[in-house]
Short mmCIF file of C-alpha atoms and ligand atoms in Angstrom, two decimals:
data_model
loop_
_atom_site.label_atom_id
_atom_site.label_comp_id
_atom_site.label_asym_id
_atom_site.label_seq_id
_atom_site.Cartn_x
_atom_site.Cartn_y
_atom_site.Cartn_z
CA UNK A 1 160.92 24.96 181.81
CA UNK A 2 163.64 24.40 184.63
CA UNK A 3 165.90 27.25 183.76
CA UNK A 4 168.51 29.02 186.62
CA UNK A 5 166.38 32.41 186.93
CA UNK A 6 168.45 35.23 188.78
CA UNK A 7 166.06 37.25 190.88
CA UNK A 8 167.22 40.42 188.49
CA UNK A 9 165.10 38.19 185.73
CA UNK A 10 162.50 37.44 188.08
CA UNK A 11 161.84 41.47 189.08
CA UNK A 12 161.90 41.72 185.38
CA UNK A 13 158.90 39.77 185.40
CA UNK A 14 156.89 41.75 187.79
CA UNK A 15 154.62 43.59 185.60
CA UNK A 16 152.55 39.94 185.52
CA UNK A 17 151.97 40.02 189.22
CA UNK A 18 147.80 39.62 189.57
CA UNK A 19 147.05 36.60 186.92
CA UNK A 20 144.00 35.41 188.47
CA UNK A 21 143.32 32.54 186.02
CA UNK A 22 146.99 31.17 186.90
CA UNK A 23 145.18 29.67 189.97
CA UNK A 24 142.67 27.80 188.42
CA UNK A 25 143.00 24.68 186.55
CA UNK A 26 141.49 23.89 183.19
CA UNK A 27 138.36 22.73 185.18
CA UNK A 28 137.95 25.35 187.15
CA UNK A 29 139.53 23.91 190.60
CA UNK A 30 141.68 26.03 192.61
CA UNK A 31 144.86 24.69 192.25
CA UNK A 32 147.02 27.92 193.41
CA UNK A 33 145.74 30.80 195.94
CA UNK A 34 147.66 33.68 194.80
CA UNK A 35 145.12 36.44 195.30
CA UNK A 36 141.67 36.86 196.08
CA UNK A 37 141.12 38.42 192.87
CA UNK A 38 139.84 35.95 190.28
CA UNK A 39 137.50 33.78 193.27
CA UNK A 40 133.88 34.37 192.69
CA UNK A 41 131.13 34.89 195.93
CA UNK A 42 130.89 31.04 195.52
CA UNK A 43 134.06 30.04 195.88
CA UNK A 44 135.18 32.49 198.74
CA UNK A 45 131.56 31.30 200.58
CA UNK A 46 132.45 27.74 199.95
CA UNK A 47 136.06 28.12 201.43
CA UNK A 48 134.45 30.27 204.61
CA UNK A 49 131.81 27.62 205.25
CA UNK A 50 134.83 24.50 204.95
CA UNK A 51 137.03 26.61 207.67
CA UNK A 52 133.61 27.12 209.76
CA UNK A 53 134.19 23.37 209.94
CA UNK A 54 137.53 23.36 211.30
CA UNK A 55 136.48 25.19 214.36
CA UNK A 56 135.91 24.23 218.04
CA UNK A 57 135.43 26.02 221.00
CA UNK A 58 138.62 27.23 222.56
CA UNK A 59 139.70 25.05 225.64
CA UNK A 60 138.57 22.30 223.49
CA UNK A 61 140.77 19.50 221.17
CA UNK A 62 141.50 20.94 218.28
CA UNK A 63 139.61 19.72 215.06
CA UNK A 64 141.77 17.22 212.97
CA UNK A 65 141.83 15.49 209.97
CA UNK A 66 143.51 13.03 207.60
CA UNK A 67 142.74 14.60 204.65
CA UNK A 68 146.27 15.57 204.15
CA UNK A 69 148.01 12.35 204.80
CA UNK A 70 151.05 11.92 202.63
CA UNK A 71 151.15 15.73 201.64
CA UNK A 72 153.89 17.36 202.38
CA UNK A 73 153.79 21.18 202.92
CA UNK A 74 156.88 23.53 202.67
CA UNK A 75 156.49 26.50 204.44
CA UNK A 76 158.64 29.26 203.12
CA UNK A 77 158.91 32.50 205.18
CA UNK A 78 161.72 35.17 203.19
CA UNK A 79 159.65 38.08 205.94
CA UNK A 80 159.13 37.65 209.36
CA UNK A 81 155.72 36.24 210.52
CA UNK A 82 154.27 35.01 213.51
CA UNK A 83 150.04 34.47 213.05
CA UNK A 84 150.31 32.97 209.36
CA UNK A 85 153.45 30.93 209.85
CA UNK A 86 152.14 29.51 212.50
CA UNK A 87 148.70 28.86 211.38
CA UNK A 88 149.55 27.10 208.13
CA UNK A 89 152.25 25.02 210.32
CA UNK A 90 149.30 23.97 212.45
CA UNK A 91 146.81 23.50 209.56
CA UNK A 92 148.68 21.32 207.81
CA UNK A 93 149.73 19.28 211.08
CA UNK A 94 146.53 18.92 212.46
CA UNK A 95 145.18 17.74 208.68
CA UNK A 96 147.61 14.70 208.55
CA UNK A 97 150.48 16.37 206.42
CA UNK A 98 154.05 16.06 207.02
CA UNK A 99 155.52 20.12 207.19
CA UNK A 100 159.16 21.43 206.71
CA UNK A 101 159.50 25.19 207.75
CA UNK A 102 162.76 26.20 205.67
CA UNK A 103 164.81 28.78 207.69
CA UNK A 104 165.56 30.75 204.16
CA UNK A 105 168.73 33.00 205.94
CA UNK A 106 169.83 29.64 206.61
CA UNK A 107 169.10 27.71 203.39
CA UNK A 108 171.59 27.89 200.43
CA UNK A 109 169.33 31.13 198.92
CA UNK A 110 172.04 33.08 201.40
CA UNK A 111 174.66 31.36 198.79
CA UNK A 112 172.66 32.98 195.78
CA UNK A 113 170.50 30.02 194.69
CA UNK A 114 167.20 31.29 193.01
CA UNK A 115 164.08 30.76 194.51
CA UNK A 116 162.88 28.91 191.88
CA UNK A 117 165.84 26.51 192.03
CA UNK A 118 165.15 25.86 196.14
CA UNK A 119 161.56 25.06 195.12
CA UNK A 120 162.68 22.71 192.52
CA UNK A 121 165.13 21.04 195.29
CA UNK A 122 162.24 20.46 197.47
CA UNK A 123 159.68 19.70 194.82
CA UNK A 124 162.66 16.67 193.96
CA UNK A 125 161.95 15.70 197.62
CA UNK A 126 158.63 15.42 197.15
CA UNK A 127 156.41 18.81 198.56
CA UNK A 128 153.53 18.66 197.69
CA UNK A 129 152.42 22.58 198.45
CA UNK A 130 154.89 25.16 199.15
CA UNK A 131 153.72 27.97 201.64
CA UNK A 132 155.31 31.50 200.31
CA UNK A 133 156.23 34.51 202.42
CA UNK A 134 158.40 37.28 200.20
CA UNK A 135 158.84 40.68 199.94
CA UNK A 136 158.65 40.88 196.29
CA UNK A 137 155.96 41.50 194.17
CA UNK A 138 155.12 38.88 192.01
CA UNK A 139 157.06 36.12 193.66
CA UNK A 140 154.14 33.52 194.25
CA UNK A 141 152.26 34.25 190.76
CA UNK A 142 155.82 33.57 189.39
CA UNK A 143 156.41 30.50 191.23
CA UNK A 144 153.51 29.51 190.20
CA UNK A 145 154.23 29.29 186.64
CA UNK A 146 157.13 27.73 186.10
CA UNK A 147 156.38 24.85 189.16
CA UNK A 148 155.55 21.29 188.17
CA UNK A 149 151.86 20.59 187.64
CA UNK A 150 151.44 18.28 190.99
CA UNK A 151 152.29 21.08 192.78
CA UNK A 152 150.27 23.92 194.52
CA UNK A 153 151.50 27.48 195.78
CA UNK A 154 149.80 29.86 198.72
CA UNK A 155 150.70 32.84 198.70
CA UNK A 156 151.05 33.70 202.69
CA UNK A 157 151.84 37.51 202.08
CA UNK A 158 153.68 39.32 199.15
CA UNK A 159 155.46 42.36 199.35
CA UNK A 160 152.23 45.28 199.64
CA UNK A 161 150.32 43.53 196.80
CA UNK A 162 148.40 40.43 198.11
CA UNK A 163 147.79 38.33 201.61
CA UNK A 164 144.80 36.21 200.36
CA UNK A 165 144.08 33.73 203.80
CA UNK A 166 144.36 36.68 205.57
CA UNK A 167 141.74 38.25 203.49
CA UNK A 168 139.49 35.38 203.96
CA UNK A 169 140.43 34.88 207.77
CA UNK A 170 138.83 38.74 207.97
CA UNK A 171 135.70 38.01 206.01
CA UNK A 172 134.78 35.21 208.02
CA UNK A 173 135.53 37.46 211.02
CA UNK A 174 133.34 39.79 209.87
CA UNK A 175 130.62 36.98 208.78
CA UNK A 176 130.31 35.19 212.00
CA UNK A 177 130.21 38.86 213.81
CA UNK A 178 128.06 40.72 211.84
CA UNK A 179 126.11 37.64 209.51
CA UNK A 180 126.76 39.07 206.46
CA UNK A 181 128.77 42.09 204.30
CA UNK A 182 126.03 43.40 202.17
CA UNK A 183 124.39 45.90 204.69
CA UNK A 184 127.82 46.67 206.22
CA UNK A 185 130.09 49.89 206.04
CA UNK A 186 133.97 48.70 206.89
CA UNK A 187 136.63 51.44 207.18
CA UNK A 188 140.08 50.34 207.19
CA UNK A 189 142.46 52.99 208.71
CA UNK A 190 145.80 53.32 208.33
CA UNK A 191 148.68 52.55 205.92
CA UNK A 192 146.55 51.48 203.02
CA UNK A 193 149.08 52.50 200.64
CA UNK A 194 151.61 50.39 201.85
CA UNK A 195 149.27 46.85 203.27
CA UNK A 196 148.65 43.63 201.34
CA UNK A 197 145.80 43.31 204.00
CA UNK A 198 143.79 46.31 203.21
CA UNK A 199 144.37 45.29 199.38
CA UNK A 200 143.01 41.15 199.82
CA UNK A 201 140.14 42.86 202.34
CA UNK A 202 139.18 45.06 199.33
CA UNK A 203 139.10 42.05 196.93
CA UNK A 204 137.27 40.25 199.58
CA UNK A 205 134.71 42.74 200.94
CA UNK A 206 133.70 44.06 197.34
CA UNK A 207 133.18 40.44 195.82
CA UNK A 208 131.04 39.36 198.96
CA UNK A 209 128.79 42.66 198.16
CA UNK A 210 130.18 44.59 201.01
CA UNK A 211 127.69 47.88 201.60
CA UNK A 212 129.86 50.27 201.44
CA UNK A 213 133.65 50.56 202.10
CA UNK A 214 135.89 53.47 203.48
CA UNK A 215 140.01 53.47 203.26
CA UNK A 216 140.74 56.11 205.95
CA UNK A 217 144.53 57.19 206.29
CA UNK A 218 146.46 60.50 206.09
CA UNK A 219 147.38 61.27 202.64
CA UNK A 220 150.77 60.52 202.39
CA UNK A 221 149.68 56.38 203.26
CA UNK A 222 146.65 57.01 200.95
CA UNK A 223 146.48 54.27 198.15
CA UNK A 224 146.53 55.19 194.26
CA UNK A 225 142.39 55.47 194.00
CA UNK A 226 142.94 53.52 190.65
CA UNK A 227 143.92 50.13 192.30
CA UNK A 228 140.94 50.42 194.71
CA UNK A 229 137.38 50.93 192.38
CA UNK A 230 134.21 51.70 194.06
CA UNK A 231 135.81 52.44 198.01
CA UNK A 232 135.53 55.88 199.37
CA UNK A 233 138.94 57.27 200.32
CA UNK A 234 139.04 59.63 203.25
CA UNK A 235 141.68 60.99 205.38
CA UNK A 236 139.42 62.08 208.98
CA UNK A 237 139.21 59.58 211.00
CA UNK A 238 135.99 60.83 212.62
CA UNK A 239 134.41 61.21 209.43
CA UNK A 240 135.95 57.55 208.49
CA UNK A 241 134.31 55.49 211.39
CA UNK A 242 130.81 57.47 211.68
CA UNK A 243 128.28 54.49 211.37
CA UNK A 244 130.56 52.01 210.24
CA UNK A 245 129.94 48.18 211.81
CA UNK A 246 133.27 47.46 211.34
CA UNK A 247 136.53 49.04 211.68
CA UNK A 248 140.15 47.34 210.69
CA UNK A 249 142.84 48.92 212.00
CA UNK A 250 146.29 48.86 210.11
CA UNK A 251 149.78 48.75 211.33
CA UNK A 252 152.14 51.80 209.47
CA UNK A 253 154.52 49.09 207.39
CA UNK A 254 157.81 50.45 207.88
CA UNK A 255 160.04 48.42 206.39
CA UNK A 256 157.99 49.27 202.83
CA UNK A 257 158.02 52.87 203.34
CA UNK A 258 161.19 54.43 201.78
CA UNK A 259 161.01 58.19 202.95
CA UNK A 260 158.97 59.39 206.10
CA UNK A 261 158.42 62.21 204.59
CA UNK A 262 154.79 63.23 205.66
CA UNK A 263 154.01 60.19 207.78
CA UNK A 264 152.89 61.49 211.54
CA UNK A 265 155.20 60.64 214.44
CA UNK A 266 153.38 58.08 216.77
CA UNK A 267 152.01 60.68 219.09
CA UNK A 268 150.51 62.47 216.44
CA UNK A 269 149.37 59.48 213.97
CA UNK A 270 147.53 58.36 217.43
CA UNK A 271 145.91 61.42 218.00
CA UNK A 272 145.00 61.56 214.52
CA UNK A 273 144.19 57.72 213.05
CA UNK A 274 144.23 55.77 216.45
CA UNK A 275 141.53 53.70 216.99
CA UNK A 276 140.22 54.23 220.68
CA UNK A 277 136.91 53.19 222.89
CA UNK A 278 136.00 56.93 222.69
CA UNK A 279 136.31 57.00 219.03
CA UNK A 280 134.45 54.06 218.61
CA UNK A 281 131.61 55.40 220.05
CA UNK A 282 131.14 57.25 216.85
CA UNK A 283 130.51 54.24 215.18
CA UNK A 284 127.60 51.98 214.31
CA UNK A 285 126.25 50.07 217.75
CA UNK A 286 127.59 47.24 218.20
CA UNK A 287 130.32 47.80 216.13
CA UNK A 288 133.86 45.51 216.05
CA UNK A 289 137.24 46.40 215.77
CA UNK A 290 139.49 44.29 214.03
CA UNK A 291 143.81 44.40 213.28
CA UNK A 292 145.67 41.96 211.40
CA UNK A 293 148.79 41.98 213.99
CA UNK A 294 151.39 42.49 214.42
CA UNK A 295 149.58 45.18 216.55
CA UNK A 296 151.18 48.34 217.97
CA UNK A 297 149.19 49.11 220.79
CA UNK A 298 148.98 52.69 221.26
CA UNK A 299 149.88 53.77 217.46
CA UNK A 300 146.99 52.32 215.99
CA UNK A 301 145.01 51.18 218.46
CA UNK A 302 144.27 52.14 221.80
CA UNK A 303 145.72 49.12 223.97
CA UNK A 304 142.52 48.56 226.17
CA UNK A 305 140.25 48.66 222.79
CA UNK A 306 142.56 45.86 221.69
CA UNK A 307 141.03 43.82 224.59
CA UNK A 308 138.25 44.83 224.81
CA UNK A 309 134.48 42.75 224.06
CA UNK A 310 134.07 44.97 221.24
CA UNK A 311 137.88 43.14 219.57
CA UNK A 312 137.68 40.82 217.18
CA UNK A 313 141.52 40.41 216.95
CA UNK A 314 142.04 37.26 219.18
CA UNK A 315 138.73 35.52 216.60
CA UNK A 316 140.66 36.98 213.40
CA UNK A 317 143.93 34.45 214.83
CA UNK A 318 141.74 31.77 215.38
CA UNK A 319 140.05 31.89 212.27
CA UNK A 320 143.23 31.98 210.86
CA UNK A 321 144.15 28.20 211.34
CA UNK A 322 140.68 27.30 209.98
CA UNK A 323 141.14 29.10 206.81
CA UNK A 324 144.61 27.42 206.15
CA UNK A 325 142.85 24.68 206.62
CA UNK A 326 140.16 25.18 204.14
CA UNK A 327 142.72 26.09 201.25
CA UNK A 328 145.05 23.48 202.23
CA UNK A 329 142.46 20.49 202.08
CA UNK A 330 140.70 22.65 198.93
CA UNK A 331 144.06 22.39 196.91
CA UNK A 332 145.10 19.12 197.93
CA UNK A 333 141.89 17.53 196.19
CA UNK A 334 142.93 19.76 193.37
CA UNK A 335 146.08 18.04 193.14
CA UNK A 336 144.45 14.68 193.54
CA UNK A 337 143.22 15.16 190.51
CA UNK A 338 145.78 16.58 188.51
N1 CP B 1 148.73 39.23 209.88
C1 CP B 1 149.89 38.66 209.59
O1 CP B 1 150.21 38.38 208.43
O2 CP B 1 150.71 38.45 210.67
P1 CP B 1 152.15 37.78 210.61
O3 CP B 1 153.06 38.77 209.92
O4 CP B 1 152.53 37.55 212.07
O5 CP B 1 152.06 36.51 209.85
#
């Protein structure tokens, strides 16, 4: 169906926003990544051990491939990103693909074209897999149905609902740190009500087994306890990281928060959720501390911590090419076969 959908319509259509099954094809191939939702332990550890195979030392060349020669890859940012824009840009270069990064406040969407009719433009010109970035829930599962059947769509972060390679960039963070999830306690701190990441690391964590997991934030960024089954909310931050192996730090998401009302200044949400070397010392030996980025040091994480040995933010980045690898390469052999 190639009708002119208004974005009104599309909002309309929200309520359908986690269709897990939408990313599969008949067979069973992963054809879309939308969420993490909907991926068994297999196919998340068969997509951690590909992007184990996409990595090199730093300092080193880069692993490449061909397996995406005569793809081409549409990356599609409507939010500003730096780590996953980049990363898929890279992926898909360094895999053989040829790449078109749309500036969307520059593309005729500013003139009021849908989204759906500037992915059917490009899909005339031949993209292959179309990289999506929006602030709107629902936008990629959407996308999704209503694209033609050659093509593939990653979600690359939607609105607060779902950042899947992100999730999976953080479980094999935590895998090659810490060799497994089932033994482990995680607390994420911070704006969980507001963070696709905390939401894809709870899909992720609690299909791999995860031990036990801990969403620590004061309660006015506390998530609905519904959406989040089986994780221990909390809102001390001392009680939060006692004995935990790892710790993910959040950034407070702003531009999704519509009144401050109750949310800490930044001297106070430091004093109060900060994650610091002292605090850390609460927590399980040889515990790691992990953000997504964009990082405010010294809101919600102490800036030397950031750097420190005990950091696993600058091996979260990396990994980040290596999973956009994996999905890219595991969706274009989908496609092959469509
Ligand atoms: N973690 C993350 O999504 O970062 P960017 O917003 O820079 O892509």
């Amino acid at each position: 169906m190639r009708s002119i959908m208004s974005i009104s319509k599309l909002f309309k259509e929200k309520a359908v926003v986690q269709d897990p099954e939408l990313q599969f094809t008949s067979s069973g191939r992963l054809r879309h990544l939308i969420t993490l939702r909907g991926l068994n332990k297999s196919q998340i550890t068969s997509l951690l051990d590909q992007a184990e195979q996409f990595l090199s030392p730093l300092g080193e060349a880069a692993v490449r491939s061909q397996s995406l020669r005569g793809r081409t890859v549409a990356n599609l940012f409507c939010e500003p990103s730096t780590r996953t824009r980049a990363s898929f840009d890279l992926a898909a270069r360094r895999m053989g693909a040829d790449v078109l990064n749309l500036d969307v406040n520059t593309s005729s969407r500013k003139k009021g074209e849908s989204i759906l009719d500037t992915l059917y433009t490009l899909q005339a010109m031949q993209v292959d897999i179309f990289v999506i970035r929006d602030a709107s829930a629902g936008v990629p599962a959407y996308i999704a149905r209503h694209i033609d059947s050659h093509v593939s769509i990653l979600n690359a972060g939607e609105a607060d609902v779902s950042h899947p390679t992100q999730g999976l960039l953080d479980l094999l963070t935590i895998r090659q740190r810490k060799g497994g999830f089932s033994k482990l306690t995680v607390a994420i701190v911070g704006d969980i009500a507001h963070s696709r990441v905390a939401r894809s690391a709870v899909d992720g964590l609690t299909t791999m087994g995860v031990g036990e997991l801990r969403l620590v934030s004061p309660a006015a960024l506390a998530p609905d306890p519904d959406t989040v089954p089986g994780c221990h909310i909390m809102d001390n931050l001392d009680d939060g990281i006692r004995n935990a192996d790892v710790v993910m730090a959040l950034r407070i998401q702003r531009e999704r928060i519509g009144s401050l009302d109750g949310i800490p200044g930044i001297d106070e949400y430091f004093a109060n959720f900060g994650i610091s070397g002292e605090r850390m010392t609460h927590a399980a030996a040889g515990a790691i501390v992990m953000h997504p980025g964009p990082m405010n040091r010294g809101t919600e994480i102490e800036s030397a911590l950031a750097d420190s040995p005990q950091s696993a933010i600058t091996q979260q980045v990396t990994n980040g090419v290596a999973v956009r690898m994996a999905v890219l390469d595991t969706v274009s052999k989908t496609l092959a076969l469509q």
